[in-house]
JSON list of C-alpha atoms in Angstrom, two decimals:
[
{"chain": "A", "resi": 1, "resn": "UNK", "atom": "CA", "xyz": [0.00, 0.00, 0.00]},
{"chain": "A", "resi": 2, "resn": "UNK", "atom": "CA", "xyz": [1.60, 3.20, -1.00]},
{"chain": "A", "resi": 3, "resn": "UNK", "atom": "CA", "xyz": [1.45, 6.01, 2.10]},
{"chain": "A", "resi": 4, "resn": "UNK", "atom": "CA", "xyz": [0.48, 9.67, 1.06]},
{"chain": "A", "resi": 5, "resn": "UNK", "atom": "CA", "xyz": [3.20, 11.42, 2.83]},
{"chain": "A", "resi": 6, "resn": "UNK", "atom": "CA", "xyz": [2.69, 15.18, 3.01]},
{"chain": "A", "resi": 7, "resn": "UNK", "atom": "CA", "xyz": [5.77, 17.23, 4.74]},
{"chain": "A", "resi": 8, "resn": "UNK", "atom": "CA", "xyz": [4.74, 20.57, 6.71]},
{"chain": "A", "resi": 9, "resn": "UNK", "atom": "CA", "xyz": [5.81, 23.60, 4.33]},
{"chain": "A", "resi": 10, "resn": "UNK", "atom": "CA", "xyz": [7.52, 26.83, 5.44]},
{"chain": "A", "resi": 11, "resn": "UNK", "atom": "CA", "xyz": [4.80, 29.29, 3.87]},
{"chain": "A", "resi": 12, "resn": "UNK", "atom": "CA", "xyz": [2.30, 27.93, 6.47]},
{"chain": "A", "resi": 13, "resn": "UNK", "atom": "CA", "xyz": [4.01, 28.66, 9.91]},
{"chain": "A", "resi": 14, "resn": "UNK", "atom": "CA", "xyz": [2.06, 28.12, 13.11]},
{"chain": "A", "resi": 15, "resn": "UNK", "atom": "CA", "xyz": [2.27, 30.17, 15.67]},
{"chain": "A", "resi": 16, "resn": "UNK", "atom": "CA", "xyz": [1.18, 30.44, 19.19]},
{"chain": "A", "resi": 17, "resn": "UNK", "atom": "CA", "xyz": [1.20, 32.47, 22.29]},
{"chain": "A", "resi": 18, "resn": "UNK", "atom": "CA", "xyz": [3.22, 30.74, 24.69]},
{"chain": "A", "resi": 19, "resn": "UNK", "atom": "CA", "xyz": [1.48, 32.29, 27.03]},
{"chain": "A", "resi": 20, "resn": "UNK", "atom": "CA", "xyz": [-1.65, 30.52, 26.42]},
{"chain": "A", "resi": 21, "resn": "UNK", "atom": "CA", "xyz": [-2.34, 27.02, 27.29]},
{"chain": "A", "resi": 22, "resn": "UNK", "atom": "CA", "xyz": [-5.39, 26.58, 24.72]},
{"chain": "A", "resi": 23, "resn": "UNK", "atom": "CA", "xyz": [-3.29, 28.18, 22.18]},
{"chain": "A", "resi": 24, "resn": "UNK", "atom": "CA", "xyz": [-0.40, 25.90, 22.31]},
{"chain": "A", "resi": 25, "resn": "UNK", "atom": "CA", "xyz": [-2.90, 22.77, 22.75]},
{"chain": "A", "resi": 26, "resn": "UNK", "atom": "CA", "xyz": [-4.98, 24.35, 19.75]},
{"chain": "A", "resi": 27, "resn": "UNK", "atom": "CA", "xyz": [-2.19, 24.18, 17.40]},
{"chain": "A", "resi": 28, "resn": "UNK", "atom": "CA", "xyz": [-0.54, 20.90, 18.60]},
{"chain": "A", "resi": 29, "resn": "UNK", "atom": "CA", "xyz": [-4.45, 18.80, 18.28]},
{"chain": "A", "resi": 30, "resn": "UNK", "atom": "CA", "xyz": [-5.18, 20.43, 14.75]},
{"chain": "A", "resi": 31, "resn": "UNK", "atom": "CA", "xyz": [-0.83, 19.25, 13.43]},
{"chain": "A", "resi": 32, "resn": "UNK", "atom": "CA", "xyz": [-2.00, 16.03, 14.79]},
{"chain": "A", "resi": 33, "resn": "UNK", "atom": "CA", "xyz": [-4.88, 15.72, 12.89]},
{"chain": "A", "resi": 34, "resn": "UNK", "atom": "CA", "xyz": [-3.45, 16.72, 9.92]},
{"chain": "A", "resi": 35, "resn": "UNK", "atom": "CA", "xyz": [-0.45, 14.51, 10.36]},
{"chain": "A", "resi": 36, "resn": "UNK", "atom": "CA", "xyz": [-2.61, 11.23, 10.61]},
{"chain": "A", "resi": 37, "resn": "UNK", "atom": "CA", "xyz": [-4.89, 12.02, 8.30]},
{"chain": "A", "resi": 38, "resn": "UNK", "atom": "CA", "xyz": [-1.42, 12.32, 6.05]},
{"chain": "A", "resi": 39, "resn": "UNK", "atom": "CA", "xyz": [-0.84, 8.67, 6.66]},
{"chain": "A", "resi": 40, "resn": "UNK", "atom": "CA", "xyz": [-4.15, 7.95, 4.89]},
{"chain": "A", "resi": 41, "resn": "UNK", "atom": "CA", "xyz": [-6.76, 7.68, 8.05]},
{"chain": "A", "resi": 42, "resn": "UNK", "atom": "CA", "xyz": [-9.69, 9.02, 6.82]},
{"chain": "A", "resi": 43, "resn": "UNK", "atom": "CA", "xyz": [-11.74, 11.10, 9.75]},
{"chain": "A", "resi": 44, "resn": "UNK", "atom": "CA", "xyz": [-14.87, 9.15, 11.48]},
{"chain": "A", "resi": 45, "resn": "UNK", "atom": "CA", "xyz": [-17.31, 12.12, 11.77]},
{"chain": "A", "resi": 46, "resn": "UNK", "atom": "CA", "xyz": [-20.30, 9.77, 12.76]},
{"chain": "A", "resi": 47, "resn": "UNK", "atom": "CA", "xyz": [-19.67, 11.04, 16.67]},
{"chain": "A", "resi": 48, "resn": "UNK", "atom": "CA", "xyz": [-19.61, 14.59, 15.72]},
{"chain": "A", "resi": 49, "resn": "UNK", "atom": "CA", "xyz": [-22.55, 14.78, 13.49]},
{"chain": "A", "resi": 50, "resn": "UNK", "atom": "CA", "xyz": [-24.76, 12.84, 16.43]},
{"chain": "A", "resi": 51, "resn": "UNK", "atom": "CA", "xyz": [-23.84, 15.22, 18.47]},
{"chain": "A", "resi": 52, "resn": "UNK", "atom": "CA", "xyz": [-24.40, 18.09, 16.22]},
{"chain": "A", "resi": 53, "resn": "UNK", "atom": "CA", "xyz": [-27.70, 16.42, 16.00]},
{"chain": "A", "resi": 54, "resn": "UNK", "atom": "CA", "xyz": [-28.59, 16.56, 19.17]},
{"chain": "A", "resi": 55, "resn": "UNK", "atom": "CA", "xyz": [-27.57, 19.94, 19.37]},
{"chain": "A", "resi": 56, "resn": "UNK", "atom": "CA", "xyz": [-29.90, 21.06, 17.26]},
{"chain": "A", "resi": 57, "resn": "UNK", "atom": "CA", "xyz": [-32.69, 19.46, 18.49]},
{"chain": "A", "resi": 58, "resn": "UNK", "atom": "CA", "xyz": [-32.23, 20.71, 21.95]},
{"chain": "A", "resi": 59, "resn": "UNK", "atom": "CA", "xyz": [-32.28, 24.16, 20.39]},
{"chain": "A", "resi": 60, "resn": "UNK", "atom": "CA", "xyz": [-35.24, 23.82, 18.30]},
{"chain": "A", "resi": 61, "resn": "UNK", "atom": "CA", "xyz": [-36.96, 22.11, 21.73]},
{"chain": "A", "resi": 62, "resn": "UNK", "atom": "CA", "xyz": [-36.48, 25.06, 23.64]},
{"chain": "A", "resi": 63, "resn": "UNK", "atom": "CA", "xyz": [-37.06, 27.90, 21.06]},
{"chain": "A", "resi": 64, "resn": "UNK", "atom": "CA", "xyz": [-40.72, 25.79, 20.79]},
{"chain": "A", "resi": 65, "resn": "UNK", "atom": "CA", "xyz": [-40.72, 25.79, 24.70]},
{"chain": "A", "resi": 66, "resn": "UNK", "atom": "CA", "xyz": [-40.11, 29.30, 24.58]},
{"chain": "A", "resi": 67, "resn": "UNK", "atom": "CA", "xyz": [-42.77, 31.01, 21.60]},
{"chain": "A", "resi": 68, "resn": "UNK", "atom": "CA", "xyz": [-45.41, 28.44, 22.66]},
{"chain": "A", "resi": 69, "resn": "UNK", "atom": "CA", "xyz": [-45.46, 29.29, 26.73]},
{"chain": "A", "resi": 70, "resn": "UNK", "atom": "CA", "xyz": [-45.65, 33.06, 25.38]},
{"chain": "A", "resi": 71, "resn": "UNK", "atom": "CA", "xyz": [-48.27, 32.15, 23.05]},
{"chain": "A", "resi": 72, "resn": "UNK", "atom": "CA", "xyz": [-50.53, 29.78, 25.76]},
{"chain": "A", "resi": 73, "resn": "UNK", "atom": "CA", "xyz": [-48.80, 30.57, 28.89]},
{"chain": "A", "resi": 74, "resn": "UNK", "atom": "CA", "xyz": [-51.73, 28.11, 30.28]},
{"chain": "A", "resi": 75, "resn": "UNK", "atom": "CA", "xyz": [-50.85, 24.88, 28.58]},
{"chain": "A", "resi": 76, "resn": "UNK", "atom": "CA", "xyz": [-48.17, 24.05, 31.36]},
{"chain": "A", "resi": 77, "resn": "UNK", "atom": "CA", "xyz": [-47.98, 20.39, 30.44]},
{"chain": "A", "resi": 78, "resn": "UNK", "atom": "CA", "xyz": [-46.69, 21.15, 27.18]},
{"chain": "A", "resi": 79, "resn": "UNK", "atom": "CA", "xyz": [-43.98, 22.91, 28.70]},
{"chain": "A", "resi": 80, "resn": "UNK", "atom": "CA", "xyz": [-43.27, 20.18, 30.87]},
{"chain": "A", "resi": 81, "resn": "UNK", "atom": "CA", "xyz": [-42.40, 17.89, 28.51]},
{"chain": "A", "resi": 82, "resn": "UNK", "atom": "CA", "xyz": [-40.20, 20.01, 26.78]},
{"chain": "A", "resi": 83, "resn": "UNK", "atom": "CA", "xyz": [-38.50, 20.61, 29.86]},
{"chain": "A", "resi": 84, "resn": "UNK", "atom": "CA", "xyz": [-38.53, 17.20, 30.65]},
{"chain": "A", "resi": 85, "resn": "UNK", "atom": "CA", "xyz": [-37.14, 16.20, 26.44]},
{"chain": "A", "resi": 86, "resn": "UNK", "atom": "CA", "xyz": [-34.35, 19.46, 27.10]},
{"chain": "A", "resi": 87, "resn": "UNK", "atom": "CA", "xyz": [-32.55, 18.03, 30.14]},
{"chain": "A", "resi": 88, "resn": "UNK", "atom": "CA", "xyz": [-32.98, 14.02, 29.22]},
{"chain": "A", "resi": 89, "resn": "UNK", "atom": "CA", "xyz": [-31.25, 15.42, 25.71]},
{"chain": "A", "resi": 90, "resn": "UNK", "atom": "CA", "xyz": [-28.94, 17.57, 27.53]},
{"chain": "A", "resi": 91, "resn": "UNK", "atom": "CA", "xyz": [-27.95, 14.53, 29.90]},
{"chain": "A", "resi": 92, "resn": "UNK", "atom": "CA", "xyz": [-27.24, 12.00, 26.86]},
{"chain": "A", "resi": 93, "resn": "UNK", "atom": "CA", "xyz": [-25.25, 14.88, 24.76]},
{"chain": "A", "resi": 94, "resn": "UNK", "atom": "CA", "xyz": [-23.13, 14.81, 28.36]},
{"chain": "A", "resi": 95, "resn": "UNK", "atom": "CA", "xyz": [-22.82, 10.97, 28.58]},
{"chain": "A", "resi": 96, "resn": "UNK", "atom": "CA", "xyz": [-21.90, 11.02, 24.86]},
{"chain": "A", "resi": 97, "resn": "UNK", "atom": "CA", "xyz": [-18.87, 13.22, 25.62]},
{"chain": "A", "resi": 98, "resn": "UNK", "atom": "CA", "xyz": [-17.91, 11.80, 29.11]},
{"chain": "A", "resi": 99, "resn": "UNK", "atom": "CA", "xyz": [-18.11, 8.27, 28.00]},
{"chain": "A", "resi": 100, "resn": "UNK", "atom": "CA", "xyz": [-17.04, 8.12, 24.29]},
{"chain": "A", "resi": 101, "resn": "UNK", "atom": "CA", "xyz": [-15.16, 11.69, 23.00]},
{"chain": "A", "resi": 102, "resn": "UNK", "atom": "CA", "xyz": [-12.69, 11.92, 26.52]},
{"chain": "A", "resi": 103, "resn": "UNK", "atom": "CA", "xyz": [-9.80, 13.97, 25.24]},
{"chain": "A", "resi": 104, "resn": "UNK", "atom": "CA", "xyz": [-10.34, 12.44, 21.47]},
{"chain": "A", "resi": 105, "resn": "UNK", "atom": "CA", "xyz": [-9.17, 15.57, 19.20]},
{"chain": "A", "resi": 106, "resn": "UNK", "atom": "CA", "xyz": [-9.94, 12.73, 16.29]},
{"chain": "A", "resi": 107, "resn": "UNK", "atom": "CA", "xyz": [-11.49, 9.61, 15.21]},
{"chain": "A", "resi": 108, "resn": "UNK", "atom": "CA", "xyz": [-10.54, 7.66, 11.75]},
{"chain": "A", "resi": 109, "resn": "UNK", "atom": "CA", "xyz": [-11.61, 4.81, 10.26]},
{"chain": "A", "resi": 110, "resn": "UNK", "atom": "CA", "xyz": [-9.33, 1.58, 9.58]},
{"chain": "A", "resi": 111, "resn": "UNK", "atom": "CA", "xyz": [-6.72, 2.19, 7.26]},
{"chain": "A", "resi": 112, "resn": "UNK", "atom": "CA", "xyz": [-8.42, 0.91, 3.49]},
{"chain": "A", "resi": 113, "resn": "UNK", "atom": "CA", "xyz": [-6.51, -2.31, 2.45]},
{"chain": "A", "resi": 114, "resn": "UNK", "atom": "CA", "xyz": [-5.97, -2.99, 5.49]},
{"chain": "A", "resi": 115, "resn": "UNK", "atom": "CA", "xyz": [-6.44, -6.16, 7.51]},
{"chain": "A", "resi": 116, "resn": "UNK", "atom": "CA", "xyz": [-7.79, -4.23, 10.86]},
{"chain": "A", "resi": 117, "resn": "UNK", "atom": "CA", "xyz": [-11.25, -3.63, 11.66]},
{"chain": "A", "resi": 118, "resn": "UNK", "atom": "CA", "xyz": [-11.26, -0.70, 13.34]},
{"chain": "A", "resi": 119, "resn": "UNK", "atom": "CA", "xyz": [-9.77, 3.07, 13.39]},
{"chain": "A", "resi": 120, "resn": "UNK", "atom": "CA", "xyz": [-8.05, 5.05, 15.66]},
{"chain": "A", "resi": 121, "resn": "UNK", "atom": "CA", "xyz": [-8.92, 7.51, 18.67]},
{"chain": "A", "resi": 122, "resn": "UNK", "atom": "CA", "xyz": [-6.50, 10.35, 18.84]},
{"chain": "A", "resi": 123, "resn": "UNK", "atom": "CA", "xyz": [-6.04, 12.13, 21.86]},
{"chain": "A", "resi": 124, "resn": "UNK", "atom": "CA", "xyz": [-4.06, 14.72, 23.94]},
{"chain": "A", "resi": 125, "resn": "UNK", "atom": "CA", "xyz": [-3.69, 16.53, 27.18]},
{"chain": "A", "resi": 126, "resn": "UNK", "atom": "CA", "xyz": [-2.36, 19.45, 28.00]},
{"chain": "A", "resi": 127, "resn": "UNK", "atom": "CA", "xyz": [-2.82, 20.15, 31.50]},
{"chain": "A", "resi": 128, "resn": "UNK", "atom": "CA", "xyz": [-3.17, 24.03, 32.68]},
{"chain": "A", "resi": 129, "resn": "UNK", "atom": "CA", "xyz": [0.00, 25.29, 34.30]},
{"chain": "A", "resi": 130, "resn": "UNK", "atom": "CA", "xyz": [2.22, 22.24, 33.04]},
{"chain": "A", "resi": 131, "resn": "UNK", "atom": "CA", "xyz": [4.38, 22.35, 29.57]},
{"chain": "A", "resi": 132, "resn": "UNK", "atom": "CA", "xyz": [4.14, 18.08, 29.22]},
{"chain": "A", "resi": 133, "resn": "UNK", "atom": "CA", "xyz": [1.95, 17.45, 26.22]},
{"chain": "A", "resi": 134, "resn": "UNK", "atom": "CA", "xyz": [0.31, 14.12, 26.39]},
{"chain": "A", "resi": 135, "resn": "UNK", "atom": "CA", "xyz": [0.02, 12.04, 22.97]},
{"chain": "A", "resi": 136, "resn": "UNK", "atom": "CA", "xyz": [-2.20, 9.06, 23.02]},
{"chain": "A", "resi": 137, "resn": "UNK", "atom": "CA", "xyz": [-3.25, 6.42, 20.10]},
{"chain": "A", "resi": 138, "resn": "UNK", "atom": "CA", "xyz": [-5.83, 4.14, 20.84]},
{"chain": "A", "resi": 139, "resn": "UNK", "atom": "CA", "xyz": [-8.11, 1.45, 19.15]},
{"chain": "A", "resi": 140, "resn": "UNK", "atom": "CA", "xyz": [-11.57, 3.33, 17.97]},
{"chain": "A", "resi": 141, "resn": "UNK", "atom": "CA", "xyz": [-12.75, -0.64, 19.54]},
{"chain": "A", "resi": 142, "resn": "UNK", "atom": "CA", "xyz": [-11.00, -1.77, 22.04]},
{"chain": "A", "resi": 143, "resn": "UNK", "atom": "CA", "xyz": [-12.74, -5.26, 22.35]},
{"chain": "A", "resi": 144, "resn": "UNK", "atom": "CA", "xyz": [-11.92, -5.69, 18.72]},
{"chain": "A", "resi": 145, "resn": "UNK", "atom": "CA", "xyz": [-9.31, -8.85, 18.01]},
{"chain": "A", "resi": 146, "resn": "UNK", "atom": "CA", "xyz": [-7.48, -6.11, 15.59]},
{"chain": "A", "resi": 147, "resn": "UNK", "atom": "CA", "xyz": [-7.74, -3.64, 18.16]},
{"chain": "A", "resi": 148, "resn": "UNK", "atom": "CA", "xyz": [-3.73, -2.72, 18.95]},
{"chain": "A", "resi": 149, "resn": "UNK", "atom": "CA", "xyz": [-2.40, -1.53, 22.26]},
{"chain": "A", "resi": 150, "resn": "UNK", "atom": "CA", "xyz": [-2.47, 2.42, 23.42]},
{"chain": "A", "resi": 151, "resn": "UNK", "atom": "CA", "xyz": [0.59, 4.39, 22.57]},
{"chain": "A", "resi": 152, "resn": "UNK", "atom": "CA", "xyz": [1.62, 7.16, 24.44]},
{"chain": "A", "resi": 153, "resn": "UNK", "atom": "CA", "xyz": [4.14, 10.49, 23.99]},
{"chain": "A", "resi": 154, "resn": "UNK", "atom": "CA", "xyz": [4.84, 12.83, 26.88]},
{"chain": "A", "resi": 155, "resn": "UNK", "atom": "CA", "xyz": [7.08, 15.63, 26.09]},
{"chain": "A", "resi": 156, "resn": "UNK", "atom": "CA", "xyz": [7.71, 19.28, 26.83]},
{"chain": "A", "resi": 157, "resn": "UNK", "atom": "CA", "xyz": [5.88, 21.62, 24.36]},
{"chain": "A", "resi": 158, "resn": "UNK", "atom": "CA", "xyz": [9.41, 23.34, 24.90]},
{"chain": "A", "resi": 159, "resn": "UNK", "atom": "CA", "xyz": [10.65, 20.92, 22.67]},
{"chain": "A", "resi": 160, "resn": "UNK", "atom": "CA", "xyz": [8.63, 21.63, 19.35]},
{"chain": "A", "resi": 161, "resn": "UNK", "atom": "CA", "xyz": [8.21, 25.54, 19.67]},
{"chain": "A", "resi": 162, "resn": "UNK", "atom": "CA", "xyz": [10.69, 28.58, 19.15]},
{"chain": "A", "resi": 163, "resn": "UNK", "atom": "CA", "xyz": [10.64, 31.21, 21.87]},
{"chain": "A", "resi": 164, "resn": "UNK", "atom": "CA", "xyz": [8.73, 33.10, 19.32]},
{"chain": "A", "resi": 165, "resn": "UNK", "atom": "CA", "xyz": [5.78, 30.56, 19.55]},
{"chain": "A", "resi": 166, "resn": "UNK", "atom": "CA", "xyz": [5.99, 29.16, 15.99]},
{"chain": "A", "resi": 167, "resn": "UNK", "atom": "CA", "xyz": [5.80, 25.74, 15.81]},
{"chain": "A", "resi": 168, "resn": "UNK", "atom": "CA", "xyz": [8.81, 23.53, 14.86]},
{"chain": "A", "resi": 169, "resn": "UNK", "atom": "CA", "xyz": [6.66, 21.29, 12.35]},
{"chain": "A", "resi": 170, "resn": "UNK", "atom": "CA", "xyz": [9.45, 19.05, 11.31]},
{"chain": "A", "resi": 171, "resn": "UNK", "atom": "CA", "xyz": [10.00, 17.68, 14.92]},
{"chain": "A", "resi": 172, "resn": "UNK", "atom": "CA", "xyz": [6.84, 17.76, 15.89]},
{"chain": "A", "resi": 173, "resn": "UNK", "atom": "CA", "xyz": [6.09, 15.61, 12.43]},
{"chain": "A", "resi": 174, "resn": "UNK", "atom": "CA", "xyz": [8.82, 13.54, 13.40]},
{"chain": "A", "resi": 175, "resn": "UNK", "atom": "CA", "xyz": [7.32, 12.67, 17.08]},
{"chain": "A", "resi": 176, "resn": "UNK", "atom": "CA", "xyz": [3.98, 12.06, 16.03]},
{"chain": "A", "resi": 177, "resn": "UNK", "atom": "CA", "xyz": [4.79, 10.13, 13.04]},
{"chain": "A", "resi": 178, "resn": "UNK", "atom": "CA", "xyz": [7.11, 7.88, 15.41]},
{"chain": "A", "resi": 179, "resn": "UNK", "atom": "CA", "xyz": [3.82, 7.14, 17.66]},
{"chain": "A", "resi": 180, "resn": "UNK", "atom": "CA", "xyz": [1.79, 5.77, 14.72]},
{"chain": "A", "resi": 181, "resn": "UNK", "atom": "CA", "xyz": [4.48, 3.67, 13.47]},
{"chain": "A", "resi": 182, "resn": "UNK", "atom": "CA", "xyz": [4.79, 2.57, 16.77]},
{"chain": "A", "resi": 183, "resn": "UNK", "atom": "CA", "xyz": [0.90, 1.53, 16.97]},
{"chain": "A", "resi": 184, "resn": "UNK", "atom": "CA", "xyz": [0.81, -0.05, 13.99]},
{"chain": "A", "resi": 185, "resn": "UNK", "atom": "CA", "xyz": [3.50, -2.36, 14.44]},
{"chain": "A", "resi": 186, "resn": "UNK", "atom": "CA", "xyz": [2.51, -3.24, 17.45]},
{"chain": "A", "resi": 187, "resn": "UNK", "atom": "CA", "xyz": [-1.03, -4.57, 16.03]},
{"chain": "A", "resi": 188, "resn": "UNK", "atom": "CA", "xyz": [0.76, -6.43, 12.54]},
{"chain": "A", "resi": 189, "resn": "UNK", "atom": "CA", "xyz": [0.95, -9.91, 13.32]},
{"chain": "A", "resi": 190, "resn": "UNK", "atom": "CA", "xyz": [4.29, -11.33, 14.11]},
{"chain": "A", "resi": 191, "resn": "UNK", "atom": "CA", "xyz": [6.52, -12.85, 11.23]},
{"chain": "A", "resi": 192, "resn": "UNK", "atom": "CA", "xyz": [7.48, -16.52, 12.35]},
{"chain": "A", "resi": 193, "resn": "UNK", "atom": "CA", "xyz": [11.44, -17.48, 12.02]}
]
Protein backbone atom coordinates (compact mmCIF):
# COMPACT_ATOMS: atom_id res chain seq x y z
CA UNK A 1 0.00 0.00 0.00
CA UNK A 2 1.60 3.20 -1.00
CA UNK A 3 1.45 6.01 2.10
CA UNK A 4 0.48 9.67 1.06
CA UNK A 5 3.20 11.42 2.83
CA UNK A 6 2.69 15.18 3.01
CA UNK A 7 5.77 17.23 4.74
CA UNK A 8 4.74 20.57 6.71
CA UNK A 9 5.81 23.60 4.33
CA UNK A 10 7.52 26.83 5.44
CA UNK A 11 4.80 29.29 3.87
CA UNK A 12 2.30 27.93 6.47
CA UNK A 13 4.01 28.66 9.91
CA UNK A 14 2.06 28.12 13.11
CA UNK A 15 2.27 30.17 15.67
CA UNK A 16 1.18 30.44 19.19
CA UNK A 17 1.20 32.47 22.29
CA UNK A 18 3.22 30.74 24.69
CA UNK A 19 1.48 32.29 27.03
CA UNK A 20 -1.65 30.52 26.42
CA UNK A 21 -2.34 27.02 27.29
CA UNK A 22 -5.39 26.58 24.72
CA UNK A 23 -3.29 28.18 22.18
CA UNK A 24 -0.40 25.90 22.31
CA UNK A 25 -2.90 22.77 22.75
CA UNK A 26 -4.98 24.35 19.75
CA UNK A 27 -2.19 24.18 17.40
CA UNK A 28 -0.54 20.90 18.60
CA UNK A 29 -4.45 18.80 18.28
CA UNK A 30 -5.18 20.43 14.75
CA UNK A 31 -0.83 19.25 13.43
CA UNK A 32 -2.00 16.03 14.79
CA UNK A 33 -4.88 15.72 12.89
CA UNK A 34 -3.45 16.72 9.92
CA UNK A 35 -0.45 14.51 10.36
CA UNK A 36 -2.61 11.23 10.61
CA UNK A 37 -4.89 12.02 8.30
CA UNK A 38 -1.42 12.32 6.05
CA UNK A 39 -0.84 8.67 6.66
CA UNK A 40 -4.15 7.95 4.89
CA UNK A 41 -6.76 7.68 8.05
CA UNK A 42 -9.69 9.02 6.82
CA UNK A 43 -11.74 11.10 9.75
CA UNK A 44 -14.87 9.15 11.48
CA UNK A 45 -17.31 12.12 11.77
CA UNK A 46 -20.30 9.77 12.76
CA UNK A 47 -19.67 11.04 16.67
CA UNK A 48 -19.61 14.59 15.72
CA UNK A 49 -22.55 14.78 13.49
CA UNK A 50 -24.76 12.84 16.43
CA UNK A 51 -23.84 15.22 18.47
CA UNK A 52 -24.40 18.09 16.22
CA UNK A 53 -27.70 16.42 16.00
CA UNK A 54 -28.59 16.56 19.17
CA UNK A 55 -27.57 19.94 19.37
CA UNK A 56 -29.90 21.06 17.26
CA UNK A 57 -32.69 19.46 18.49
CA UNK A 58 -32.23 20.71 21.95
CA UNK A 59 -32.28 24.16 20.39
CA UNK A 60 -35.24 23.82 18.30
CA UNK A 61 -36.96 22.11 21.73
CA UNK A 62 -36.48 25.06 23.64
CA UNK A 63 -37.06 27.90 21.06
CA UNK A 64 -40.72 25.79 20.79
CA UNK A 65 -40.72 25.79 24.70
CA UNK A 66 -40.11 29.30 24.58
CA UNK A 67 -42.77 31.01 21.60
CA UNK A 68 -45.41 28.44 22.66
CA UNK A 69 -45.46 29.29 26.73
CA UNK A 70 -45.65 33.06 25.38
CA UNK A 71 -48.27 32.15 23.05
CA UNK A 72 -50.53 29.78 25.76
CA UNK A 73 -48.80 30.57 28.89
CA UNK A 74 -51.73 28.11 30.28
CA UNK A 75 -50.85 24.88 28.58
CA UNK A 76 -48.17 24.05 31.36
CA UNK A 77 -47.98 20.39 30.44
CA UNK A 78 -46.69 21.15 27.18
CA UNK A 79 -43.98 22.91 28.70
CA UNK A 80 -43.27 20.18 30.87
CA UNK A 81 -42.40 17.89 28.51
CA UNK A 82 -40.20 20.01 26.78
CA UNK A 83 -38.50 20.61 29.86
CA UNK A 84 -38.53 17.20 30.65
CA UNK A 85 -37.14 16.20 26.44
CA UNK A 86 -34.35 19.46 27.10
CA UNK A 87 -32.55 18.03 30.14
CA UNK A 88 -32.98 14.02 29.22
CA UNK A 89 -31.25 15.42 25.71
CA UNK A 90 -28.94 17.57 27.53
CA UNK A 91 -27.95 14.53 29.90
CA UNK A 92 -27.24 12.00 26.86
CA UNK A 93 -25.25 14.88 24.76
CA UNK A 94 -23.13 14.81 28.36
CA UNK A 95 -22.82 10.97 28.58
CA UNK A 96 -21.90 11.02 24.86
CA UNK A 97 -18.87 13.22 25.62
CA UNK A 98 -17.91 11.80 29.11
CA UNK A 99 -18.11 8.27 28.00
CA UNK A 100 -17.04 8.12 24.29
CA UNK A 101 -15.16 11.69 23.00
CA UNK A 102 -12.69 11.92 26.52
CA UNK A 103 -9.80 13.97 25.24
CA UNK A 104 -10.34 12.44 21.47
CA UNK A 105 -9.17 15.57 19.20
CA UNK A 106 -9.94 12.73 16.29
CA UNK A 107 -11.49 9.61 15.21
CA UNK A 108 -10.54 7.66 11.75
CA UNK A 109 -11.61 4.81 10.26
CA UNK A 110 -9.33 1.58 9.58
CA UNK A 111 -6.72 2.19 7.26
CA UNK A 112 -8.42 0.91 3.49
CA UNK A 113 -6.51 -2.31 2.45
CA UNK A 114 -5.97 -2.99 5.49
CA UNK A 115 -6.44 -6.16 7.51
CA UNK A 116 -7.79 -4.23 10.86
CA UNK A 117 -11.25 -3.63 11.66
CA UNK A 118 -11.26 -0.70 13.34
CA UNK A 119 -9.77 3.07 13.39
CA UNK A 120 -8.05 5.05 15.66
CA UNK A 121 -8.92 7.51 18.67
CA UNK A 122 -6.50 10.35 18.84
CA UNK A 123 -6.04 12.13 21.86
CA UNK A 124 -4.06 14.72 23.94
CA UNK A 125 -3.69 16.53 27.18
CA UNK A 126 -2.36 19.45 28.00
CA UNK A 127 -2.82 20.15 31.50
CA UNK A 128 -3.17 24.03 32.68
CA UNK A 129 0.00 25.29 34.30
CA UNK A 130 2.22 22.24 33.04
CA UNK A 131 4.38 22.35 29.57
CA UNK A 132 4.14 18.08 29.22
CA UNK A 133 1.95 17.45 26.22
CA UNK A 134 0.31 14.12 26.39
CA UNK A 135 0.02 12.04 22.97
CA UNK A 136 -2.20 9.06 23.02
CA UNK A 137 -3.25 6.42 20.10
CA UNK A 138 -5.83 4.14 20.84
CA UNK A 139 -8.11 1.45 19.15
CA UNK A 140 -11.57 3.33 17.97
CA UNK A 141 -12.75 -0.64 19.54
CA UNK A 142 -11.00 -1.77 22.04
CA UNK A 143 -12.74 -5.26 22.35
CA UNK A 144 -11.92 -5.69 18.72
CA UNK A 145 -9.31 -8.85 18.01
CA UNK A 146 -7.48 -6.11 15.59
CA UNK A 147 -7.74 -3.64 18.16
CA UNK A 148 -3.73 -2.72 18.95
CA UNK A 149 -2.40 -1.53 22.26
CA UNK A 150 -2.47 2.42 23.42
CA UNK A 151 0.59 4.39 22.57
CA UNK A 152 1.62 7.16 24.44
CA UNK A 153 4.14 10.49 23.99
CA UNK A 154 4.84 12.83 26.88
CA UNK A 155 7.08 15.63 26.09
CA UNK A 156 7.71 19.28 26.83
CA UNK A 157 5.88 21.62 24.36
CA UNK A 158 9.41 23.34 24.90
CA UNK A 159 10.65 20.92 22.67
CA UNK A 160 8.63 21.63 19.35
CA UNK A 161 8.21 25.54 19.67
CA UNK A 162 10.69 28.58 19.15
CA UNK A 163 10.64 31.21 21.87
CA UNK A 164 8.73 33.10 19.32
CA UNK A 165 5.78 30.56 19.55
CA UNK A 166 5.99 29.16 15.99
CA UNK A 167 5.80 25.74 15.81
CA UNK A 168 8.81 23.53 14.86
CA UNK A 169 6.66 21.29 12.35
CA UNK A 170 9.45 19.05 11.31
CA UNK A 171 10.00 17.68 14.92
CA UNK A 172 6.84 17.76 15.89
CA UNK A 173 6.09 15.61 12.43
CA UNK A 174 8.82 13.54 13.40
CA UNK A 175 7.32 12.67 17.08
CA UNK A 176 3.98 12.06 16.03
CA UNK A 177 4.79 10.13 13.04
CA UNK A 178 7.11 7.88 15.41
CA UNK A 179 3.82 7.14 17.66
CA UNK A 180 1.79 5.77 14.72
CA UNK A 181 4.48 3.67 13.47
CA UNK A 182 4.79 2.57 16.77
CA UNK A 183 0.90 1.53 16.97
CA UNK A 184 0.81 -0.05 13.99
CA UNK A 185 3.50 -2.36 14.44
CA UNK A 186 2.51 -3.24 17.45
CA UNK A 187 -1.03 -4.57 16.03
CA UNK A 188 0.76 -6.43 12.54
CA UNK A 189 0.95 -9.91 13.32
CA UNK A 190 4.29 -11.33 14.11
CA UNK A 191 6.52 -12.85 11.23
CA UNK A 192 7.48 -16.52 12.35
CA UNK A 193 11.44 -17.48 12.02
Amino acid sequence: MEEKKVEPTKTNVKKANLLDHNSIKHILDESVSDIVTSRGYKEDVRLSNLKLFLGVIIIVDALVAQFYNKKFPENRNFLIGCIILYVVLNAVLQLILYTKEKNAILFTYPLEGSFTSTGLVVSSKLPRFSDQYTLTIDSADPKSISAGKSVQLTKSVTQWFTKDGVLVEGLFWKDVEALIKDYAEDKEPKKKK
